[in-house]
Coordinates of C-alpha atoms in Angstrom, one line a residue:
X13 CA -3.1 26.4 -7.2
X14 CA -6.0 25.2 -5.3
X15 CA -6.1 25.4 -1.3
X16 CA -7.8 22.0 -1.0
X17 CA -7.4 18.6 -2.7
X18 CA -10.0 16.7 -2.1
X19 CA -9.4 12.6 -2.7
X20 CA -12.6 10.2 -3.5
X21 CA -11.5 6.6 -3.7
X22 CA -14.2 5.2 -5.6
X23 CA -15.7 1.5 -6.5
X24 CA -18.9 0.8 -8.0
X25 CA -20.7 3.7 -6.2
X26 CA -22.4 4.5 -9.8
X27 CA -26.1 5.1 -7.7
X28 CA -24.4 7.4 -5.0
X29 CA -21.4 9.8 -7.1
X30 CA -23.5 12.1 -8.6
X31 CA -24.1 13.5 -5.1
X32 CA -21.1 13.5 -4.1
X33 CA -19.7 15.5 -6.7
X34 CA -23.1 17.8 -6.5
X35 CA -22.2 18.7 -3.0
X36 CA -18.1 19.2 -3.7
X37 CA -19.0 21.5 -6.7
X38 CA -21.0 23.6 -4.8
X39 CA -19.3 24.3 -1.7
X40 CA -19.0 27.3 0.0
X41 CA -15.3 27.3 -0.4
X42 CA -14.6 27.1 -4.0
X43 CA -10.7 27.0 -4.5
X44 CA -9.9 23.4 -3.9
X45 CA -9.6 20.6 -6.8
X46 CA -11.6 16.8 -6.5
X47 CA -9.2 13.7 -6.9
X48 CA -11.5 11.1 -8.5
X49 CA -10.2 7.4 -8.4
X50 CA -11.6 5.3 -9.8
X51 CA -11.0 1.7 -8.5
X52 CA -11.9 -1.0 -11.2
X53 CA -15.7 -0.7 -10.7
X54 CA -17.7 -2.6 -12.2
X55 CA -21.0 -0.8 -12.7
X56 CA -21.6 3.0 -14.5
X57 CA -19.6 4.6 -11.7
X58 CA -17.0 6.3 -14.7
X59 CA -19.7 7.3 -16.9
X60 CA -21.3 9.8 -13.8
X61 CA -17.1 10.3 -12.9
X62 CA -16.5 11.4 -16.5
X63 CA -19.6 13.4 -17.3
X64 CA -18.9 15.7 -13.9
X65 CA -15.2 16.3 -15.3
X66 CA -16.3 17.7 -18.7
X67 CA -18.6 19.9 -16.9
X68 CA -15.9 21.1 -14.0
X69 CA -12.1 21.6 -14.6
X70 CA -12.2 21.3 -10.7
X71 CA -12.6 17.5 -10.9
X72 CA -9.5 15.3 -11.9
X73 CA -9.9 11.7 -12.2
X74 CA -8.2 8.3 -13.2
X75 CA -9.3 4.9 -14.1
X76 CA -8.0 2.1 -12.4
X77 CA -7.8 -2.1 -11.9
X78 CA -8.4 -2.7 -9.0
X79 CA -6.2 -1.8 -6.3
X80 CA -7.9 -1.4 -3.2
X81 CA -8.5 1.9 -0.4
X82 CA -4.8 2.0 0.4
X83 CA -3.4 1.8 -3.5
X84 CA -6.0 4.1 -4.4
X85 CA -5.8 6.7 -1.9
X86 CA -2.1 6.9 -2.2
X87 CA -2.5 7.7 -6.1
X88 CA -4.3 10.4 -4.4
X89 CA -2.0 11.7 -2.3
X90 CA 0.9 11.2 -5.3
X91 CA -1.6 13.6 -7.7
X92 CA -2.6 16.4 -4.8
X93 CA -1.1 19.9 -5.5
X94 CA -2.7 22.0 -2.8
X95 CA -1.5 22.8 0.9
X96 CA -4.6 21.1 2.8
X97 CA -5.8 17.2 2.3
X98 CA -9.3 16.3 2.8
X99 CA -11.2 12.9 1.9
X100 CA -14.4 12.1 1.0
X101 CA -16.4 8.7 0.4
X102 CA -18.0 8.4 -3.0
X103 CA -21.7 7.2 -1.2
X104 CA -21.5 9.9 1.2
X105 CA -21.2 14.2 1.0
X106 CA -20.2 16.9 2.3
X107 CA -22.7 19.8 3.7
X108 CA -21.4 23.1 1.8
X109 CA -19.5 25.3 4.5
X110 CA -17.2 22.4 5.1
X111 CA -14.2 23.1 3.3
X112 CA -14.3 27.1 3.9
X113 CA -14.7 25.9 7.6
X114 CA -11.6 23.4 8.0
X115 CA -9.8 25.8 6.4
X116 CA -10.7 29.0 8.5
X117 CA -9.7 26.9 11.1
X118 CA -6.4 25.3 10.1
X119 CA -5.2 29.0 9.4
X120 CA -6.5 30.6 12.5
X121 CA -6.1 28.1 15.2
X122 CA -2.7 27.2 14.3
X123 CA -3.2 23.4 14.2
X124 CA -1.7 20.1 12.2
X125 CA -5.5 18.8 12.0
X126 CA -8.8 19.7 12.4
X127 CA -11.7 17.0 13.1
X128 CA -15.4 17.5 12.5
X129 CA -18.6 16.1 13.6
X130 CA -21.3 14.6 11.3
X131 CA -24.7 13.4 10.6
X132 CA -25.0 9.8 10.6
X133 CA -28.3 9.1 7.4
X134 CA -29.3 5.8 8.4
X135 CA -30.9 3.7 5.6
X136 CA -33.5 0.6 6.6
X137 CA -31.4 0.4 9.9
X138 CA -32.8 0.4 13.4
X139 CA -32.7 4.3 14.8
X140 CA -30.6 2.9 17.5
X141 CA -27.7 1.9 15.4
X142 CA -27.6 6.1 14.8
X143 CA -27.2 6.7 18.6
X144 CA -24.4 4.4 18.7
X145 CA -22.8 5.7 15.4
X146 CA -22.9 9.5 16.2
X147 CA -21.8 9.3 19.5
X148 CA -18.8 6.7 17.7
X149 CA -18.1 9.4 15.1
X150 CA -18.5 12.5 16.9
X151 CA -16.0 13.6 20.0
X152 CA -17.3 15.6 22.8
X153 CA -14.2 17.7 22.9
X154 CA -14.4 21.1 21.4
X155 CA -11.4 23.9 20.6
X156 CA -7.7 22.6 20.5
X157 CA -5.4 20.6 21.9
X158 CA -2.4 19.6 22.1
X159 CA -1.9 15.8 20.4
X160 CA -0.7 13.5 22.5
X161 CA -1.2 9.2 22.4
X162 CA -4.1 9.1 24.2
X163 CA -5.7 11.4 22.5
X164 CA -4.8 9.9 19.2
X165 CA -6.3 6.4 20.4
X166 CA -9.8 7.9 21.3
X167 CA -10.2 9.9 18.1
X168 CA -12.1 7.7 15.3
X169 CA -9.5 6.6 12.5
X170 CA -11.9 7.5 9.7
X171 CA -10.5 10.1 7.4
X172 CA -13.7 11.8 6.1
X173 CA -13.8 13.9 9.2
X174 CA -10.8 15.7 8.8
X175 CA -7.9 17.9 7.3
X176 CA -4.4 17.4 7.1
X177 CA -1.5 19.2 5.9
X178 CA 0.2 18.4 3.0
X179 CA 3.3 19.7 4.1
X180 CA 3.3 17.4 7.2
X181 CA 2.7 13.9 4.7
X182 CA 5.5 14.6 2.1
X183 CA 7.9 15.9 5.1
X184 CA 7.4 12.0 6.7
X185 CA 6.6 10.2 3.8
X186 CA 3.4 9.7 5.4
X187 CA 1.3 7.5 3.0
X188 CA -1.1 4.0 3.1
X189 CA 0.3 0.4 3.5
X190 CA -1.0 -1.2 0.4
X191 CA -2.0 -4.9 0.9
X192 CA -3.3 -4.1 4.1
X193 CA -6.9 -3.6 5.0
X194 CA -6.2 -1.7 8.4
X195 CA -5.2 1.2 6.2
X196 CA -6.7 4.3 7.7
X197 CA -5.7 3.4 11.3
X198 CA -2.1 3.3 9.8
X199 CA -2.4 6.7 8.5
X200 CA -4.0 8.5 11.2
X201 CA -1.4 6.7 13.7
X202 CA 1.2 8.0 11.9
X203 CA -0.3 11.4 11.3
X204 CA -0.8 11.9 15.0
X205 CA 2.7 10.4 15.7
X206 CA 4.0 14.4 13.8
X207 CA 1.4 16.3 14.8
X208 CA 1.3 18.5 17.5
X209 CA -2.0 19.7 17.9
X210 CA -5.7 18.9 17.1
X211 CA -8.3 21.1 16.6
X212 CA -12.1 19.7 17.1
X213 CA -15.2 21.3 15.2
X214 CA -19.0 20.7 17.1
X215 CA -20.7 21.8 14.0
X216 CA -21.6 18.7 12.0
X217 CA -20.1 19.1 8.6
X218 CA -20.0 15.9 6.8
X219 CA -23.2 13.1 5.9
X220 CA -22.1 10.0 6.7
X221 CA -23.9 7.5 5.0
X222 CA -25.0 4.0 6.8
X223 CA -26.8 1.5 4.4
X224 CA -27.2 -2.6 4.9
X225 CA -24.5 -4.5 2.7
X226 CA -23.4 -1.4 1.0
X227 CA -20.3 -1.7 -1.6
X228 CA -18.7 0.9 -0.6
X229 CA -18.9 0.0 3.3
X230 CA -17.5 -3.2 2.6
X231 CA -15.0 -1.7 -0.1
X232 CA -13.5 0.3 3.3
X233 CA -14.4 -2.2 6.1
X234 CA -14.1 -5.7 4.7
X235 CA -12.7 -8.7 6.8
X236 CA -8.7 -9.0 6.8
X237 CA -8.0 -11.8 4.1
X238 CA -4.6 -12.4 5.7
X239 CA -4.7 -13.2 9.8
X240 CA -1.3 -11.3 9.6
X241 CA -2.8 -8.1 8.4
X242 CA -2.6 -6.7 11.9
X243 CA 1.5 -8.3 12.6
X244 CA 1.7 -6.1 9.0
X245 CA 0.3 -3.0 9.4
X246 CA 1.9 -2.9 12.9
X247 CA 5.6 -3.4 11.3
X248 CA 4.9 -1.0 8.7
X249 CA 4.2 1.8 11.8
X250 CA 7.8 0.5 13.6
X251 CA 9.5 0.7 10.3
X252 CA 8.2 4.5 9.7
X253 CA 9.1 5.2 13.4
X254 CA 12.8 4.3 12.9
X255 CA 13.3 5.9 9.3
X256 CA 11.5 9.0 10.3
X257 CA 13.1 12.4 11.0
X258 CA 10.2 12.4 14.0
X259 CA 9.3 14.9 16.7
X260 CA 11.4 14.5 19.7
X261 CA 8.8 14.3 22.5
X262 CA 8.5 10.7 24.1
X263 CA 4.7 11.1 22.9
X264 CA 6.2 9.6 19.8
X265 CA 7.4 6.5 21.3
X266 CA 3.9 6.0 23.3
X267 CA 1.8 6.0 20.4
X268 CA 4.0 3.4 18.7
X269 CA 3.7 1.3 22.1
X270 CA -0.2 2.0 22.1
X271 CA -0.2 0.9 18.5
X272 CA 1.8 -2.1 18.9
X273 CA -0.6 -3.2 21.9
X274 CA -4.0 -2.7 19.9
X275 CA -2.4 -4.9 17.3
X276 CA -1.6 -7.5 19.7
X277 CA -5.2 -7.5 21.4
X278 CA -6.1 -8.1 17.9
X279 CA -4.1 -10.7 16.7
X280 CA -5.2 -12.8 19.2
X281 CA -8.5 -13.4 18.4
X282 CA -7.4 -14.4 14.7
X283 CA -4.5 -16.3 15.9
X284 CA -5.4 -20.2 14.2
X285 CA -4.3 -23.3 15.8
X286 CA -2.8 -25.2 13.2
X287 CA 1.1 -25.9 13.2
X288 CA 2.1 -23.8 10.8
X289 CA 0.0 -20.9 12.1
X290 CA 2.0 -21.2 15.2
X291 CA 5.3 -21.8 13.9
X292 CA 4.5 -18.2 11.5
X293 CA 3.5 -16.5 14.9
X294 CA 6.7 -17.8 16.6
X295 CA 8.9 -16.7 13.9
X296 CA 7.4 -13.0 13.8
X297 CA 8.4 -12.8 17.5
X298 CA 11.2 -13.9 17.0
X299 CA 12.4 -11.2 14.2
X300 CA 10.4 -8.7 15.8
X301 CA 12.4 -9.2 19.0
X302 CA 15.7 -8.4 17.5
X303 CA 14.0 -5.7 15.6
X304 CA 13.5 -4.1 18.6
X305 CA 17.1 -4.0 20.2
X306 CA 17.5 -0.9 17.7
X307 CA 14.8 1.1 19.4
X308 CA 14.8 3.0 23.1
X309 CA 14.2 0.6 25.7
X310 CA 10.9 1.6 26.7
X311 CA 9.7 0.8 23.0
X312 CA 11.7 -2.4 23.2
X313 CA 10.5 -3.1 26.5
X314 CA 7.2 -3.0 25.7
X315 CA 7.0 -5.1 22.2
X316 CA 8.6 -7.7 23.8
X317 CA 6.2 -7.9 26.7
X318 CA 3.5 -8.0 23.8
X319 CA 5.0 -10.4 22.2
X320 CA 5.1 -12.5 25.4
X321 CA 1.6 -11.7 26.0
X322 CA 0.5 -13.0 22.5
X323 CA 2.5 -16.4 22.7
X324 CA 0.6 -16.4 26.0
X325 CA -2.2 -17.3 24.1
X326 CA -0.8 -20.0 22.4
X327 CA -1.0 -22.4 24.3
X328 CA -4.7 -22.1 25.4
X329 CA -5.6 -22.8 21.5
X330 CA -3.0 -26.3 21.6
X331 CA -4.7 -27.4 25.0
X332 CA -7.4 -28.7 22.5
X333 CA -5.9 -31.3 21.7
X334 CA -3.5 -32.2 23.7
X335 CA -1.5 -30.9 27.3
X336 CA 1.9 -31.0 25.6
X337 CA 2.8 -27.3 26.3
X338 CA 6.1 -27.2 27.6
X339 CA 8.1 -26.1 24.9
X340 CA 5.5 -23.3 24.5
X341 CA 5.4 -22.2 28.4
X342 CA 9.2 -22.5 28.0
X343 CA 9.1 -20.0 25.4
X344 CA 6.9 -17.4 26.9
X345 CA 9.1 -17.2 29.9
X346 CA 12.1 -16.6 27.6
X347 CA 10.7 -14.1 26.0
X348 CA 9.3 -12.2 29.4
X349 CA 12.8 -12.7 30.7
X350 CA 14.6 -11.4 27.6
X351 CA 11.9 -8.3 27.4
X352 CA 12.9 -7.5 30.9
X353 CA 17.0 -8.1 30.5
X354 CA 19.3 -5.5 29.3
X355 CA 22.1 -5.7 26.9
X356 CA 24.3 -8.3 28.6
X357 CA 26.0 -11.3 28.6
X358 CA 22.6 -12.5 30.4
X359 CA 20.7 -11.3 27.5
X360 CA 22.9 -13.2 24.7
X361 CA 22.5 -16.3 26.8
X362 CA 18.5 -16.1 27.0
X363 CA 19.2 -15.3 22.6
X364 CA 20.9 -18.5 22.8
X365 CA 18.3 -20.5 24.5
X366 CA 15.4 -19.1 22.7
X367 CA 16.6 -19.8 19.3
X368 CA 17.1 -23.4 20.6
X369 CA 13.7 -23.7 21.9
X370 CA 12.5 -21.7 18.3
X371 CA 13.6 -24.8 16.9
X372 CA 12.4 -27.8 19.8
X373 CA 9.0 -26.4 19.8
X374 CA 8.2 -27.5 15.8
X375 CA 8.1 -30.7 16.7
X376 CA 6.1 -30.3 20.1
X377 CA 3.9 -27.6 18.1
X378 CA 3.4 -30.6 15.1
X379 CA 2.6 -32.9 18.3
X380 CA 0.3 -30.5 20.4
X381 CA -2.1 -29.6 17.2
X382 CA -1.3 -31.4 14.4
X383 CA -0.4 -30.8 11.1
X384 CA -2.1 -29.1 8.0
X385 CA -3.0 -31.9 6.3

């Protein structure tokens, strides 16, 4: 069995493969097997896919409609037989000591992941963009450390960079939320949420690839379609907290607050001003709030302060068109009272009174910025 799988979602990167593959076949490290996806492309991506297989038992691939990053990486992960995960993307490559490298140091430093540095190739782009990238892309810490939220947050969610253990995925059920296109954040958040320690390479090790309008750029960093994608992705991260057999520390419960307050930084600047927009937003606080009786207070605690934070916004985007707030102010400070109210009579009261102004706001919402139509 190989040491390292190596997954390449791929989609229409037919000019850009062939070197990929090159510099996988020829690492220094040869024990590890190449995950191939193909994602419905379009162009002769297969043909270069297909012609490396015949000539390398090492290379696996499939053919796919397409999917998307998170449907196609997961058929990775389903297909990977060896103990260490690495990714790659199908424009970029590796440089040929990286795999013997991650794995020297998974198996002497005794850590959960490793993260590497790399060259930013900058194609008809200013040199300054570089600057910006590398020092994005590359951390200035060096050696290992022990994994906590903070660290997690300043780390670059890009997968390329790193190794995981298998072990560690299928123990959690660690895997991409398909639909959503915030999909590697999800999976290093919840990577880092059962991992104890991270180990930091200097040497650069990877060749990241930076061209204008490139496919495969926007294959991984296109626009959410849905302005929910971010109320999504953040449910799919509380849902794998409460399922999972997790860590004890609280560091667990602080990277799901961190999370959970990204998310909500987010959604605000997508949040639309039409009444059903608001009535959908209003409704997801709603359920989210009695999600969050099932978790530890601090976690509850904080959601719901989120939550009041985000409906915070709200009105600001009906002041448009009209001062007819109330039932919106009404709501925020039911919600910042409920966050901050324990498990009482109190509490069912504000429950009571929230789910009445729930429903008197969709009329004063309809009022404040009009309808759909």
């Amino acid at each position: 069995m190989a040491e390292i799988s190596v997954i390449i979602p791929v989609y229409n990167a037919g000019q850009y493969i062939e070197k990929c593959l090159d510099a996988l076949c020829r690492q220094t490290f040869s024990d590890i097997e190449i995950l191939c996806i193909d994602d419905g492309s379009s162009d002769d991506t297969w043909q270069h896919i297909a012609k490396h297989a015949a000539e390398d038992k090492r290379i696996r691939a499939w053919r796919q409609q397409n999917a998307g990053p998170a449907a196609t990486r997961n058929r990775g992960l389903q297909n990977a037989s060896a103990p260490y995960i690495m990714f790659c993307d199908a424009d970029d490559w590796y440089e040929p000591d990286f795999c013997r490298r991650m794995l020297e140091i998974m198996k002497t430093e005794d850590t959960d992941t490793a993260v590497a540095c790399c060259h930013v190739v900058v194609e008809d782009c200013d040199c300054a963009e570089r600057e910006i990238s590398e020092s994005h892309y590359n951390s200035s810490l060096s050696g290992r450390f022990a994994m906590t939220d903070r660290l997690c947050q300043r780390t670059s969610v890009v997968l390329w960079n790193k190794i995981f253990k298998k072990e560690l995925i299928d123990r959690y059920g660690i895997c991409f939320p398909e639909g959503c296109e915030h999909d590697d954040d999800v999976f290093w958040t919840l990577y880092g949420m059962v991992s104890k320690s991270v180990y930091f390479e200097k040497q650069k090790l990877y060749n990241y690839r930076i061209r204008p309008n490139s496919i495969m750029s926007n294959y991984f960093n296109r626009k959410p379609k849905d302005k929910y994608d971010r109320l999504k992705v953040s449910r799919f991260v509380v849902e794998f907290w409460r399922r999972g057999q997790l860590p004890a520390e609280k560091r667990a419960a602080e990277e799901l607050k961190q999370f959970i307050r990204r998310r909500d930084k987010a959604a605000v600047s997508v949040i639309g001003t039409t009444a059903s927009n608001l009535n959908n937003i209003l409704e997801d606080v709603y359920i989210e709030s009695k999600m969050c009786q099932r978790y530890p207070g601090s976690v509850r605690t904080s959601i719901q302060r989120n939550a009041a934070a985000l409906l915070g916004q709200i009105p600001t985007a009906a002041d448009r068109k009209t001062e007819k707030n109330d039932g919106l102010d009404i709501m925020t400070d039911l919600i910042l009272r409920y966050a901050r109210s324990g498990e009482t009579e109190e509490e069912k009261a504000y429950d009571r009174q929230y789910r009445t102004c729930l429903a008197a706001c969709r009329s004063r919402i309809d009022e404040a910025v009009g309808s759909d139509d």
